[in-house]
Coordinates of C-alpha atoms in Angstrom, one line a residue:
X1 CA -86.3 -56.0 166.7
X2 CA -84.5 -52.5 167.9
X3 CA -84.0 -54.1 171.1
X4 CA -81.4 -56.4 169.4
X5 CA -79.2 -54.1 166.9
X6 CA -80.8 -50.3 168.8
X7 CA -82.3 -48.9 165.9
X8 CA -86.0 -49.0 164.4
X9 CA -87.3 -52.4 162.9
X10 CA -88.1 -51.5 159.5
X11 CA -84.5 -49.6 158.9
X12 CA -85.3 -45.9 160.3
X13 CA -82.3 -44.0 161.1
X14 CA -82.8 -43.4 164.8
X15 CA -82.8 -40.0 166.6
X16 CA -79.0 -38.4 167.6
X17 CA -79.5 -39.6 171.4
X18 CA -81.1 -43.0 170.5
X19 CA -77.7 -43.6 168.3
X20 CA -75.4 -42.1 170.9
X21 CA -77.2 -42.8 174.6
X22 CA -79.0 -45.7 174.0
X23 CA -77.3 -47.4 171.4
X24 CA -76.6 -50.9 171.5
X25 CA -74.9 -51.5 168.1
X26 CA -71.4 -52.5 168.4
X27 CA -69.7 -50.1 166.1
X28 CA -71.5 -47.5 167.8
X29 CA -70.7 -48.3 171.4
X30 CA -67.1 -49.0 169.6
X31 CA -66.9 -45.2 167.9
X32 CA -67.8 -44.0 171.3
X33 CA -64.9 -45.7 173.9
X34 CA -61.8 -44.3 170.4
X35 CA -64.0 -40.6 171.0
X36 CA -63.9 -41.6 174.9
X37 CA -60.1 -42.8 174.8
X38 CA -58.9 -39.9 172.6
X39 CA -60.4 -37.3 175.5
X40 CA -59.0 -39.4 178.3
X41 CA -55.6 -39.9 176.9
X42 CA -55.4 -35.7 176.0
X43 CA -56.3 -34.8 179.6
X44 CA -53.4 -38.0 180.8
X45 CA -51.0 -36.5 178.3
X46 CA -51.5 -32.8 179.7
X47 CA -50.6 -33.9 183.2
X48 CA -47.8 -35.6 181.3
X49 CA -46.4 -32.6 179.7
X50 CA -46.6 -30.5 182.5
X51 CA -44.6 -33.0 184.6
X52 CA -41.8 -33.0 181.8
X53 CA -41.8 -29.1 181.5
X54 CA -41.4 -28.9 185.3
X55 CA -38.6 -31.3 185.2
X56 CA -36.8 -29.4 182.1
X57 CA -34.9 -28.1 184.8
X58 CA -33.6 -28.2 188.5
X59 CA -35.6 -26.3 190.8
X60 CA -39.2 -25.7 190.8
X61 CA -40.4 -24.6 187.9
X62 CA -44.6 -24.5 187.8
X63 CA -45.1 -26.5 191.1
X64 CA -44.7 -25.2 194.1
X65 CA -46.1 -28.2 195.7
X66 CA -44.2 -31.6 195.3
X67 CA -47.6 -33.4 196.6
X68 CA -49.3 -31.6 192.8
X69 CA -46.1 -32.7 191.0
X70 CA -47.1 -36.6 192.7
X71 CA -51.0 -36.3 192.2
X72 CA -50.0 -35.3 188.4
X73 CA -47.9 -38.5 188.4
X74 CA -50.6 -40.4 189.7
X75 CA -53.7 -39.4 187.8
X76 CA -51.0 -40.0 184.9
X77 CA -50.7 -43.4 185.4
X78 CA -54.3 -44.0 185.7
X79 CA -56.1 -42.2 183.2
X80 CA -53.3 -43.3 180.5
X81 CA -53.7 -47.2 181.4
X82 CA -57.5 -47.4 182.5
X83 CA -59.2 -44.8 180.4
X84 CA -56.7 -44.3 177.1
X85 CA -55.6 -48.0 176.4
X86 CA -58.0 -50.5 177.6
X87 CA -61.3 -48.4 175.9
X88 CA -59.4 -47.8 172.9
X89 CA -57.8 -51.3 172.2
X90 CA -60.3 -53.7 173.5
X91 CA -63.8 -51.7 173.6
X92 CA -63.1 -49.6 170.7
X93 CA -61.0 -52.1 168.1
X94 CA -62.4 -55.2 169.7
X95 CA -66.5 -53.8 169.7
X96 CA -65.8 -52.7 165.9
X97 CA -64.1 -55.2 164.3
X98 CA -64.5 -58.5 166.5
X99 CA -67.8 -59.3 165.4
X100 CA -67.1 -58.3 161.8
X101 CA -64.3 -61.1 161.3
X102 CA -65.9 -63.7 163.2
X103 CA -69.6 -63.3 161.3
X104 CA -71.5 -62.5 164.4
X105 CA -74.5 -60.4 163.8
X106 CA -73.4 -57.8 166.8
X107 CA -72.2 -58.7 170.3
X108 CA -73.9 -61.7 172.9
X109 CA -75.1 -59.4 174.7
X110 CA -75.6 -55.7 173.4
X111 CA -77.4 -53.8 176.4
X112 CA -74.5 -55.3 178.5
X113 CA -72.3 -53.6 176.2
X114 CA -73.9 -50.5 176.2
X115 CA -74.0 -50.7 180.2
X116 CA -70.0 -51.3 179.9
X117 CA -69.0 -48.1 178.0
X118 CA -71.4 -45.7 180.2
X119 CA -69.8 -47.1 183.6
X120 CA -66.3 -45.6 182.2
X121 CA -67.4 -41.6 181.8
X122 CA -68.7 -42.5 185.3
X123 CA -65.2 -43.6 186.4
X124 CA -64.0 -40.9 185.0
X125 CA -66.2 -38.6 186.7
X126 CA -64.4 -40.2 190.2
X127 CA -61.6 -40.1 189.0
X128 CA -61.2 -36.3 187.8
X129 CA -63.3 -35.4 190.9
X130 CA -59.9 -36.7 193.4
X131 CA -57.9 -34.1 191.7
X132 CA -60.1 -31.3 193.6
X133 CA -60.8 -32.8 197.0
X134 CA -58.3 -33.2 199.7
X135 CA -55.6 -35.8 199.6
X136 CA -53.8 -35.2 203.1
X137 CA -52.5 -31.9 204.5
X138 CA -50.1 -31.2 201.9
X139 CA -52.9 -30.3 199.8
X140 CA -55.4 -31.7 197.4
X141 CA -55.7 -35.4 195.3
X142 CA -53.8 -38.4 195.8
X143 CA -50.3 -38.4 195.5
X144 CA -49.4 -42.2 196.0
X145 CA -48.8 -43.0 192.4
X146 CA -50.6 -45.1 190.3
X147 CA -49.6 -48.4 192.0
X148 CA -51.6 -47.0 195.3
X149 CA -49.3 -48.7 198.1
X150 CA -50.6 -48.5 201.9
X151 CA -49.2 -47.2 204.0
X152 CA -49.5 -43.7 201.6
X153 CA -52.5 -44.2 200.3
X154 CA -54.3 -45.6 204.2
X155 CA -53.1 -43.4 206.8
X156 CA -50.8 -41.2 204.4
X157 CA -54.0 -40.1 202.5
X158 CA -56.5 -39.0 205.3
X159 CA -58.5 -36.6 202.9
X160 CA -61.7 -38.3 200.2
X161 CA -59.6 -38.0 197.5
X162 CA -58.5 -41.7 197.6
X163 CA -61.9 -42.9 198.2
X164 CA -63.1 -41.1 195.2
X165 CA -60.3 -42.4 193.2
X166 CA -61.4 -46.3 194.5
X167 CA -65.0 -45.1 193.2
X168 CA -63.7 -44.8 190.0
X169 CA -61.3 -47.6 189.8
X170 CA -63.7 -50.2 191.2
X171 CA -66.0 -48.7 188.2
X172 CA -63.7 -49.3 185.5
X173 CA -62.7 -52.5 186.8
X174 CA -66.3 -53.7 187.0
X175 CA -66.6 -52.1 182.8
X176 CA -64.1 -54.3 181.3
X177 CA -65.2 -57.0 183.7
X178 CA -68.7 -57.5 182.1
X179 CA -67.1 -56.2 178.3
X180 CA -65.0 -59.2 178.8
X181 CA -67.9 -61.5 179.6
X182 CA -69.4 -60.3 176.5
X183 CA -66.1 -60.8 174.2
X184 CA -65.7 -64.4 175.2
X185 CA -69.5 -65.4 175.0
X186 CA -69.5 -63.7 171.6
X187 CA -66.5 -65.3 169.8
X188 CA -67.0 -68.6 171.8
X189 CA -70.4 -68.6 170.8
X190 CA -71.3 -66.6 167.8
X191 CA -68.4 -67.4 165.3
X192 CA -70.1 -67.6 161.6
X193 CA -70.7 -71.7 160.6
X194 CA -67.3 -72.8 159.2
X195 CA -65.4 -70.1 161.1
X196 CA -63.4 -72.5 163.4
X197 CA -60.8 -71.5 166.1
X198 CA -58.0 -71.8 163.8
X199 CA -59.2 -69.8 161.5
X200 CA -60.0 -66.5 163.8
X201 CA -58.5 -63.8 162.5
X202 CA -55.2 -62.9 164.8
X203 CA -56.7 -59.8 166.6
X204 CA -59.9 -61.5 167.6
X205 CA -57.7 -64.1 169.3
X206 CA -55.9 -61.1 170.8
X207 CA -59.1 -60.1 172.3
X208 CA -60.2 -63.7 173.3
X209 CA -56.6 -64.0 175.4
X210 CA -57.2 -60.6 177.0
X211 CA -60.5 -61.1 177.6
X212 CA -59.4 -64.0 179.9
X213 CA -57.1 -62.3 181.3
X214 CA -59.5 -59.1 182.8
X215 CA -61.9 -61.9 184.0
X216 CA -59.3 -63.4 185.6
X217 CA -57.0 -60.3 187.2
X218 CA -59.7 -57.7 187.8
X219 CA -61.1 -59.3 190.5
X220 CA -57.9 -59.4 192.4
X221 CA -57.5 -55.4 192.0
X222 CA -61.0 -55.2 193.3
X223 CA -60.7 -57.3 196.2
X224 CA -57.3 -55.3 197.1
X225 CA -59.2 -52.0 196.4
X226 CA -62.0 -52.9 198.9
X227 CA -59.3 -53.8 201.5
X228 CA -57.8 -50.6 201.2
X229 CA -61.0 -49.1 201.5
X230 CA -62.3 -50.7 204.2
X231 CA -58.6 -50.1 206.2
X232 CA -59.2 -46.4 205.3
X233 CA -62.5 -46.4 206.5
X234 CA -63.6 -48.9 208.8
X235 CA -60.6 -49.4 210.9
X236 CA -59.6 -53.0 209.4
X237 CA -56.0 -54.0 209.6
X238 CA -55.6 -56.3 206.0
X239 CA -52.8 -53.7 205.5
X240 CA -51.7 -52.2 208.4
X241 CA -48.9 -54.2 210.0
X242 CA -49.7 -52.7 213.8
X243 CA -53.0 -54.6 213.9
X244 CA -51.1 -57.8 212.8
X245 CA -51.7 -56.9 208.7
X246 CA -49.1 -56.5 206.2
X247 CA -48.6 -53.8 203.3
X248 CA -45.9 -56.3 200.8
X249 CA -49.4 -58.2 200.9
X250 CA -50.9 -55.4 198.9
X251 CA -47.9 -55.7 196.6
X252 CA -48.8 -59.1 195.8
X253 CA -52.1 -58.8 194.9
X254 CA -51.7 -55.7 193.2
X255 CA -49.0 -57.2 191.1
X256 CA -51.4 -60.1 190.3
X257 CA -53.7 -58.3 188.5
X258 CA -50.6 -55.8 187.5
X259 CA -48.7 -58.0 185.2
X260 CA -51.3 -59.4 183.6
X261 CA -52.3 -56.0 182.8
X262 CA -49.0 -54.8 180.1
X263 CA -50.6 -58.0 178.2
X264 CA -54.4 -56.5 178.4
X265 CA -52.9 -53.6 177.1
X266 CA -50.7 -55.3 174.3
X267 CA -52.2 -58.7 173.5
X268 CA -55.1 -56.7 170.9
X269 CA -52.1 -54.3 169.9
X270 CA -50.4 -57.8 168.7
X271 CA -53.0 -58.7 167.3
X272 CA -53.4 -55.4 164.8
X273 CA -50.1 -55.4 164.3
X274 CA -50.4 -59.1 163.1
X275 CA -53.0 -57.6 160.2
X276 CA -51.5 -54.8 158.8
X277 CA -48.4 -56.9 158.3
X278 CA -50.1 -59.7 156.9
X279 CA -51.8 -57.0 154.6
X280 CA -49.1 -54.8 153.2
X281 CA -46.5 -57.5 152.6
X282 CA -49.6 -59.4 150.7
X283 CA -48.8 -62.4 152.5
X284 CA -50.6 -64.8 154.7
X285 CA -49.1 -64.4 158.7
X286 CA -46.1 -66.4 158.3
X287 CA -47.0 -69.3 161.1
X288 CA -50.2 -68.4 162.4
X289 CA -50.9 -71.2 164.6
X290 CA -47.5 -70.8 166.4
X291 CA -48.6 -66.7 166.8
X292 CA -52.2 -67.2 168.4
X293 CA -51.0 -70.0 170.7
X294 CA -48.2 -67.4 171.2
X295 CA -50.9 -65.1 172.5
X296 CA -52.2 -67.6 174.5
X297 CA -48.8 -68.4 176.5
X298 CA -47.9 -65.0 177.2
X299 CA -51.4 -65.0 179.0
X300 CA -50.9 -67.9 180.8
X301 CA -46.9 -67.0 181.6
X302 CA -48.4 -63.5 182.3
X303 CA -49.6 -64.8 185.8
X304 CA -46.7 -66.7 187.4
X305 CA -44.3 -63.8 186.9
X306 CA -46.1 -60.5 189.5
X307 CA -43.3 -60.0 192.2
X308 CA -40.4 -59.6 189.3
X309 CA -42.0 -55.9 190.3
X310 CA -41.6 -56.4 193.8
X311 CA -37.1 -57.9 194.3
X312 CA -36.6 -54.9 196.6
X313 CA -39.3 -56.2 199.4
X314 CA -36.9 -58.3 200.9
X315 CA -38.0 -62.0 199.4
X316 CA -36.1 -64.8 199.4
X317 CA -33.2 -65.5 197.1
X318 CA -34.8 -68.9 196.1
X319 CA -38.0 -67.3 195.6
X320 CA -36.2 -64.3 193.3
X321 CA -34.2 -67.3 191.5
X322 CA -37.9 -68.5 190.7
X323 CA -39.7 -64.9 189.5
X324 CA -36.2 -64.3 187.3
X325 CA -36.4 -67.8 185.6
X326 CA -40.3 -67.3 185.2
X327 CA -39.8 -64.0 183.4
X328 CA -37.1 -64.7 180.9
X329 CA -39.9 -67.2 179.7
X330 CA -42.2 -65.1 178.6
X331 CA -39.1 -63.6 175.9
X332 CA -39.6 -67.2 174.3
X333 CA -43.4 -66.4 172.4
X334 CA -42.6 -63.2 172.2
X335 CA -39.5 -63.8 170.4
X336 CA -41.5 -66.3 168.3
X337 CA -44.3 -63.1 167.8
X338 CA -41.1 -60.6 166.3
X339 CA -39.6 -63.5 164.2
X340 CA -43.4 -64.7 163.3
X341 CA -44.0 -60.9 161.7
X342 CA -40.5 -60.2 160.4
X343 CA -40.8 -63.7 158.6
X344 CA -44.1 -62.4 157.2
X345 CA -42.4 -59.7 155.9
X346 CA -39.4 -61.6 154.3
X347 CA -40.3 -62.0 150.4
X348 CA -43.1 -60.1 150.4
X349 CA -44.0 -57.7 148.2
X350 CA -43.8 -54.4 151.0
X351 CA -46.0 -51.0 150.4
X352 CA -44.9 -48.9 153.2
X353 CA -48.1 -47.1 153.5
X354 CA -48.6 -45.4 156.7
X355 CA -50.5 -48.2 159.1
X356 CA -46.9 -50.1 158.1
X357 CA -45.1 -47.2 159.1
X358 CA -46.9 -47.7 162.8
X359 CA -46.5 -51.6 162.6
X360 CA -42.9 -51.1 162.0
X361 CA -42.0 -48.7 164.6
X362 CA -44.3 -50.9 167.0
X363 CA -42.1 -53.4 166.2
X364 CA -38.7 -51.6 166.7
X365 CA -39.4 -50.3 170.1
X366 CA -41.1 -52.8 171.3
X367 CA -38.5 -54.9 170.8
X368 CA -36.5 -52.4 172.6
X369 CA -38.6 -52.3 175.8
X370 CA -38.8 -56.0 175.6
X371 CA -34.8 -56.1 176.0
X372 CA -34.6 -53.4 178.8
X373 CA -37.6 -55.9 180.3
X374 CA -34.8 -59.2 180.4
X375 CA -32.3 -56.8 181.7
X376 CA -34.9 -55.7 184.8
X377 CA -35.6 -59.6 184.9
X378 CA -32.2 -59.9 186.5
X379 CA -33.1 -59.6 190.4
X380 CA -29.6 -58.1 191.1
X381 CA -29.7 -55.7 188.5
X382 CA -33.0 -54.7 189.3
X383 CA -32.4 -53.8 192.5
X384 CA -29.9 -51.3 191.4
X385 CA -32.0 -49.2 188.9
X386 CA -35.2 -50.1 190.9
X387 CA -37.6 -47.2 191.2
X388 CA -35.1 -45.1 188.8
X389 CA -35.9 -43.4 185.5
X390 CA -34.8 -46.3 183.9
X391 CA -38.0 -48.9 184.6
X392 CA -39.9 -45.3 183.4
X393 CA -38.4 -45.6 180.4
X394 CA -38.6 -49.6 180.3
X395 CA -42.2 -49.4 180.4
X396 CA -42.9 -46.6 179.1
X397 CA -41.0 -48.3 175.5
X398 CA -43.7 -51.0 175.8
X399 CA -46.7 -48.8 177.1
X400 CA -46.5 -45.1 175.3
X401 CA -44.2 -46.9 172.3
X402 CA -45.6 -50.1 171.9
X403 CA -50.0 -50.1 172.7
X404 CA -49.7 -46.3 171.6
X405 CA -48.3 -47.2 168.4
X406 CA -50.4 -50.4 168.2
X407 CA -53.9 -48.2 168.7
X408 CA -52.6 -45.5 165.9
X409 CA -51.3 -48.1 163.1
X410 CA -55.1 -49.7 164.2
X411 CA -56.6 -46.6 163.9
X412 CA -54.8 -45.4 160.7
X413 CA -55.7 -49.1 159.4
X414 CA -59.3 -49.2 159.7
X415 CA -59.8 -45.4 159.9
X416 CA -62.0 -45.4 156.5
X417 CA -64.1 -48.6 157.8
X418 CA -64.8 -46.7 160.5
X419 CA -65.5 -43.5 159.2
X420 CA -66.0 -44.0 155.5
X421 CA -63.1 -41.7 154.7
X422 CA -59.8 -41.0 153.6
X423 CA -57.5 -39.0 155.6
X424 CA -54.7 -36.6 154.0
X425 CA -51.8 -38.7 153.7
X426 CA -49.3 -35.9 154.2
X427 CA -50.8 -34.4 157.5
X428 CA -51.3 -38.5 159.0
X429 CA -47.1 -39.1 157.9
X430 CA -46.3 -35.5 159.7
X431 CA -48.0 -36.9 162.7
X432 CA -46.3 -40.4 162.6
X433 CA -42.3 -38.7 162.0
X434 CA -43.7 -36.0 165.1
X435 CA -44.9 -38.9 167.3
X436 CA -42.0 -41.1 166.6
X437 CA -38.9 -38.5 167.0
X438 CA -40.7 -36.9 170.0
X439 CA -41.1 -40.4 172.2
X440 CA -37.8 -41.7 171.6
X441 CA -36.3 -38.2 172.6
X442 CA -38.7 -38.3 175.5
X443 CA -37.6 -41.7 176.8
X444 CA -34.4 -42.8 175.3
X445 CA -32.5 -40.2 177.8
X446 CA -34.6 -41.8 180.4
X447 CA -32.7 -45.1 180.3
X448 CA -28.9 -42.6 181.3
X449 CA -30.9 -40.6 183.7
X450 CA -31.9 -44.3 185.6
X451 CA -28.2 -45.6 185.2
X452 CA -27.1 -42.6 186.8
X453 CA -29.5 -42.7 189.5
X454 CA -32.6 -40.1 188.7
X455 CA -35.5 -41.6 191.3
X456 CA -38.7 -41.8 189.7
X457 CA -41.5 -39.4 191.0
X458 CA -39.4 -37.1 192.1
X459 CA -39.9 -33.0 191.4
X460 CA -36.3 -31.7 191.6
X461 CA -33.0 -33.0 191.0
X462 CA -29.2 -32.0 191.3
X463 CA -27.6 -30.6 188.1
X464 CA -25.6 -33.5 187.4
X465 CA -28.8 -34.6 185.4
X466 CA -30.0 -31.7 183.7
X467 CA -28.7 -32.8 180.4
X468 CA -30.9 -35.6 179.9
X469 CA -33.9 -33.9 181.5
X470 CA -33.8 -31.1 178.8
X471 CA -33.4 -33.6 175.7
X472 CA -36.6 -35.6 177.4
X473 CA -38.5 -32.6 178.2
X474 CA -37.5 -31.2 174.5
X475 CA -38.9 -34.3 173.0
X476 CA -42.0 -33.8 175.4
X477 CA -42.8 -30.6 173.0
X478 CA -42.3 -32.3 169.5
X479 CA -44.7 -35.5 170.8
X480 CA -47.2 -32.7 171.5
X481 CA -47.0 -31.1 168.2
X482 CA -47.3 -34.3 167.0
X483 CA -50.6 -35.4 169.0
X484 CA -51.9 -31.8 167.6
X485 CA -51.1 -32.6 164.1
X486 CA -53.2 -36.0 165.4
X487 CA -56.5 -33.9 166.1
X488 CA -56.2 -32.1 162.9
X489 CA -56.4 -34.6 160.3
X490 CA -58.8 -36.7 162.0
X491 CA -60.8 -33.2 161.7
X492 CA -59.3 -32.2 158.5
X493 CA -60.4 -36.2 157.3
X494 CA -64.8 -35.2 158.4
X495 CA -64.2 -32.0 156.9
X496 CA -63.1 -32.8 153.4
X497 CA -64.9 -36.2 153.2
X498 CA -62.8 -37.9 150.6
X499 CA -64.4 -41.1 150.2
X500 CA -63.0 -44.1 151.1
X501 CA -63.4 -47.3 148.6
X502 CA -64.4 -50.7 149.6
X503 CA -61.0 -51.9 149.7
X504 CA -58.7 -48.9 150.1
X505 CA -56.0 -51.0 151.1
X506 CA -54.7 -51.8 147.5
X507 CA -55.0 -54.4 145.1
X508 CA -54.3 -57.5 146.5
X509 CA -55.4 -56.8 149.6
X510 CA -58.3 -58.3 149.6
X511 CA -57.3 -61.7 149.3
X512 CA -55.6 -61.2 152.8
X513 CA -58.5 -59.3 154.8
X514 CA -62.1 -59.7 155.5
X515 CA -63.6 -56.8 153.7
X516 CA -67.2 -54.9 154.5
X517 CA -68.8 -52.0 152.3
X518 CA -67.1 -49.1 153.2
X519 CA -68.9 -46.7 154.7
X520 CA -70.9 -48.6 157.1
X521 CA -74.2 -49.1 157.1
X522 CA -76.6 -47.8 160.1
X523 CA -78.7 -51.0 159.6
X524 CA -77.1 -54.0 157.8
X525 CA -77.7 -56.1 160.6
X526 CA -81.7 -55.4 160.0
X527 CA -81.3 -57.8 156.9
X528 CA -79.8 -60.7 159.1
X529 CA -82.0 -63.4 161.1
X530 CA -82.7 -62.1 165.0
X531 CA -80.9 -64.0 167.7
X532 CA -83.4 -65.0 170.4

């Protein structure tokens, strides 16, 4: 009996590290990769603020050393993607709520789950540890950026720090591996009698089509990962075009598993979105098969696309003719996704509560990214602004703008059925308007910057581009405020325990959304039959 929920068989609460260590109950394990996510993404949004101060103006400002500026950029990239997004999205979100909407008693296979979350503090562990090891003789970490290309990271990185920052990769590629195992087995297998395919709520398909996706793409980063390592190591040549290898090869199989990986991130983000729509509009999801086989199509269009990232390696024109086409697809379910949700919206009756406010601006720069996105489709064009501010700010609209706003409307959402209460309305609003102002000041500019030139990853500039730099390093402070204002009403929210109803949505409501007793209950599942 504990063995299957983690707590006592005749309904004991069980002891603080029992709960928290050994736990294999779903909301728990969920609670802890948002309390994971939100630590991660604080430490990846430092190293992001310092990099925007430094660049406020020409010169050096706080880093001496362009190799720390490029190991800030790096660890950026990483902890923000694999440690912020992913835990938050799919093992926070998808271990709460996915087995609430489909019926399932907890996941298929909870000590699996458990196994998943504690491989990530270990990755992290790795991860934090390459910051403080030597990289190569310009100093310590690994400066190679988050898309790790040999020859910089093989015989331009001679120091541990890459090897400790493959470590911790290979670890968090091996955590969502076997939590995406355990999402498909559970809504494959476990859906509630009567709960068919087509009628899965949206963000449980979300999690179904990235599921599929990490089982599918992960491996590929793995198998590149252990190539690199073993070039680094034991004197292979996979990589290393002198002993007949070849680095664009890296490319592609990074790229493979790199693509695939905006839609990991966004799919469940779709998915919430989809819900809080459906929910204060007080209207069914306008055309819901057409949006979950939407889903499904950006994963599958999701693979044939990789070396759109990759027109500057000196492919062939017919083979960039082919990656062009193959990307301007994808805009078609996507496009039906906007229209699907601004349909949804059309005639309803609209509360513009603050979840809304989050789908909304998810919506608005998204769409934004999205454009910038068939604009970088163009191979020509690409090669002009490649590797300049502007692709930063293109994917940074769909990354920081678009899962960022998708995990806080998610987290806003379904913050009292996670925690039982209310937060204060004005403090969560002052956060959103902070949040909101300070990105698009942060990465509108970016988009000038990349037309005039600006390369990415770079520490100093001319003063022909201070301008921008100061607006986006200006908007850099006010998103900061804003994540502090963040902290504090999820504080202020435990402190003041207002207490959150069983439907705190509204009236109405109800008839949209699956509802459970609000709080939740240590041991509801006790009262259900055991799975053997």
């Amino acid at each position: 009996m504990a063995g299957a929920t983690g707590y006592g068989a005749h309904g004991d609460a069980p002891s603080f590290f029992k709960r928290w260590f050994a736990s294999c109950n779903h909301k728990d394990i969920g609670t802890l990769y948002l309390i994971f996510g939100i630590l991660s993404g604080l430490i990846g949004g430092y190293l992001s603020f310092m990099m925007r101060l430094e660049l406020g103006e020409p010169g050096f400002q706080y880093f001496a050393n362009p190799h720390t500026f490029n190991m800030y950029v790096s660890m950026h990239g990483l902890l923000m993607i694999f440690f912020l997004v992913m835990p938050s999205l799919i093992g926070g979100f998808g271990n709460w709520f996915v087995p609430l909407m489909i019926g399932a008693p907890d996941m298929a296979f909870p000590r699996m789950n458990n196994f998943s979350f504690w491989l990530l503090p270990t990755a992290l562990f790795f991860l934090l540890l390459s910051m403080f090891v030597p990289g190569n003789p310009s100093g310590d970490g690994f400066a190679g950026s988050w898309v790790m290309y040999p020859p910089l990271s093989t015989s331009g990185h001679s120091g541990p720090a890459f090897d400790f920052v493959i470590i911790g990769l290979l670890a968090a590629g091996f955590s969502s591996i076997f939590g995406a195992i355990n999402f498909i087995t559970t809504i494959l297998n476990m859906r509630a009698p009567g709960m068919t395919m087509h009628k899965m709520p949206l963000f449980a398909w979300g999690v179904l089509v990235t599921a599929f996706l990490l089982l599918l793409a992960l491996p590929v980063l793995a198998a590149a990962l252990f190539m690199l390592m073993t070039d680094r190591s034991i004197g292979t040549g996979f990589f290393d075009a002198a002993k007949g290898g070849d680095p664009v090869m890296f490319q592609h199989l990074f790229w493979f598993f790199g693509h695939p990986e905006v839609y990991i991130m966004i799919l469940p983000a779709f998915g919430i979105v989809s819900h809080i729509i459906s929910t204060f509009s007080r209207k069914p999801i306008f055309g819901y098969l057409g949006m979950a086989y939407a889903m499904v199509s950006i994963g599958v269009v999701g693979f044939v696309v990789w070396a759109h990232h990759m027109f500057t390696v000196g492919m062939d024109v017919d083979l960039k003719a082919y990656f062009l086409g193959a990307t301007l697809v994808i805009a078609v379910p996507t496009g039906i996704k906007i229209f699907s949700w601004l349909a949804t919206m059309w005639g309803g009756s609209i509360r513009f509560s603050l979840p809304m406010q989050w789908a909304l601006a998810f919506i608005f720069l998204f769409v934004v990214g999205g454009v910038t996105g068939v604009y970088l489709a163009n191979a020509g064009l690409d090669t002009a602004v490649h590797d300049t501010y502007f692709v930063v700010a293109h994917f940074h609209y769909v990354l920081s703008m678009g899962a960022v706003f998708g995990l806080f409307a998610g987290f806003t959402y379904w913050f009292g059925k996670m925690s039982g209460y209310l937060y204060n309305k004005w403090l969560a609003g002052l956060h959103f308007w902070l949040f909101f102002i300070g990105v698009n000041l942060v990465f509108f500019p970016q988009h000038f910057l990349g037309m005039q030139g600006m390369p990415r990853r770079y520490v100093d500039y001319p003063e022909a581009y201070t301008l921008w730099n100061q607006v986006s390093t200006f908007g850099a402070m006010i998103t900061m405020l804003g994540v502090l204002v963040f902290l504090i009403w999820v504080i202020e929210a435990f402190i003041v325990k207002r207490k959150a109803g069983d439907n705190y949505w509204g009236e109405g409501a109800n008839t949209l959304e699956w509802t459970l007793p609000s709080p939740p209950r240590y041991h509801e599942f006790n009262t259900l039959p055991r799975i053997k």
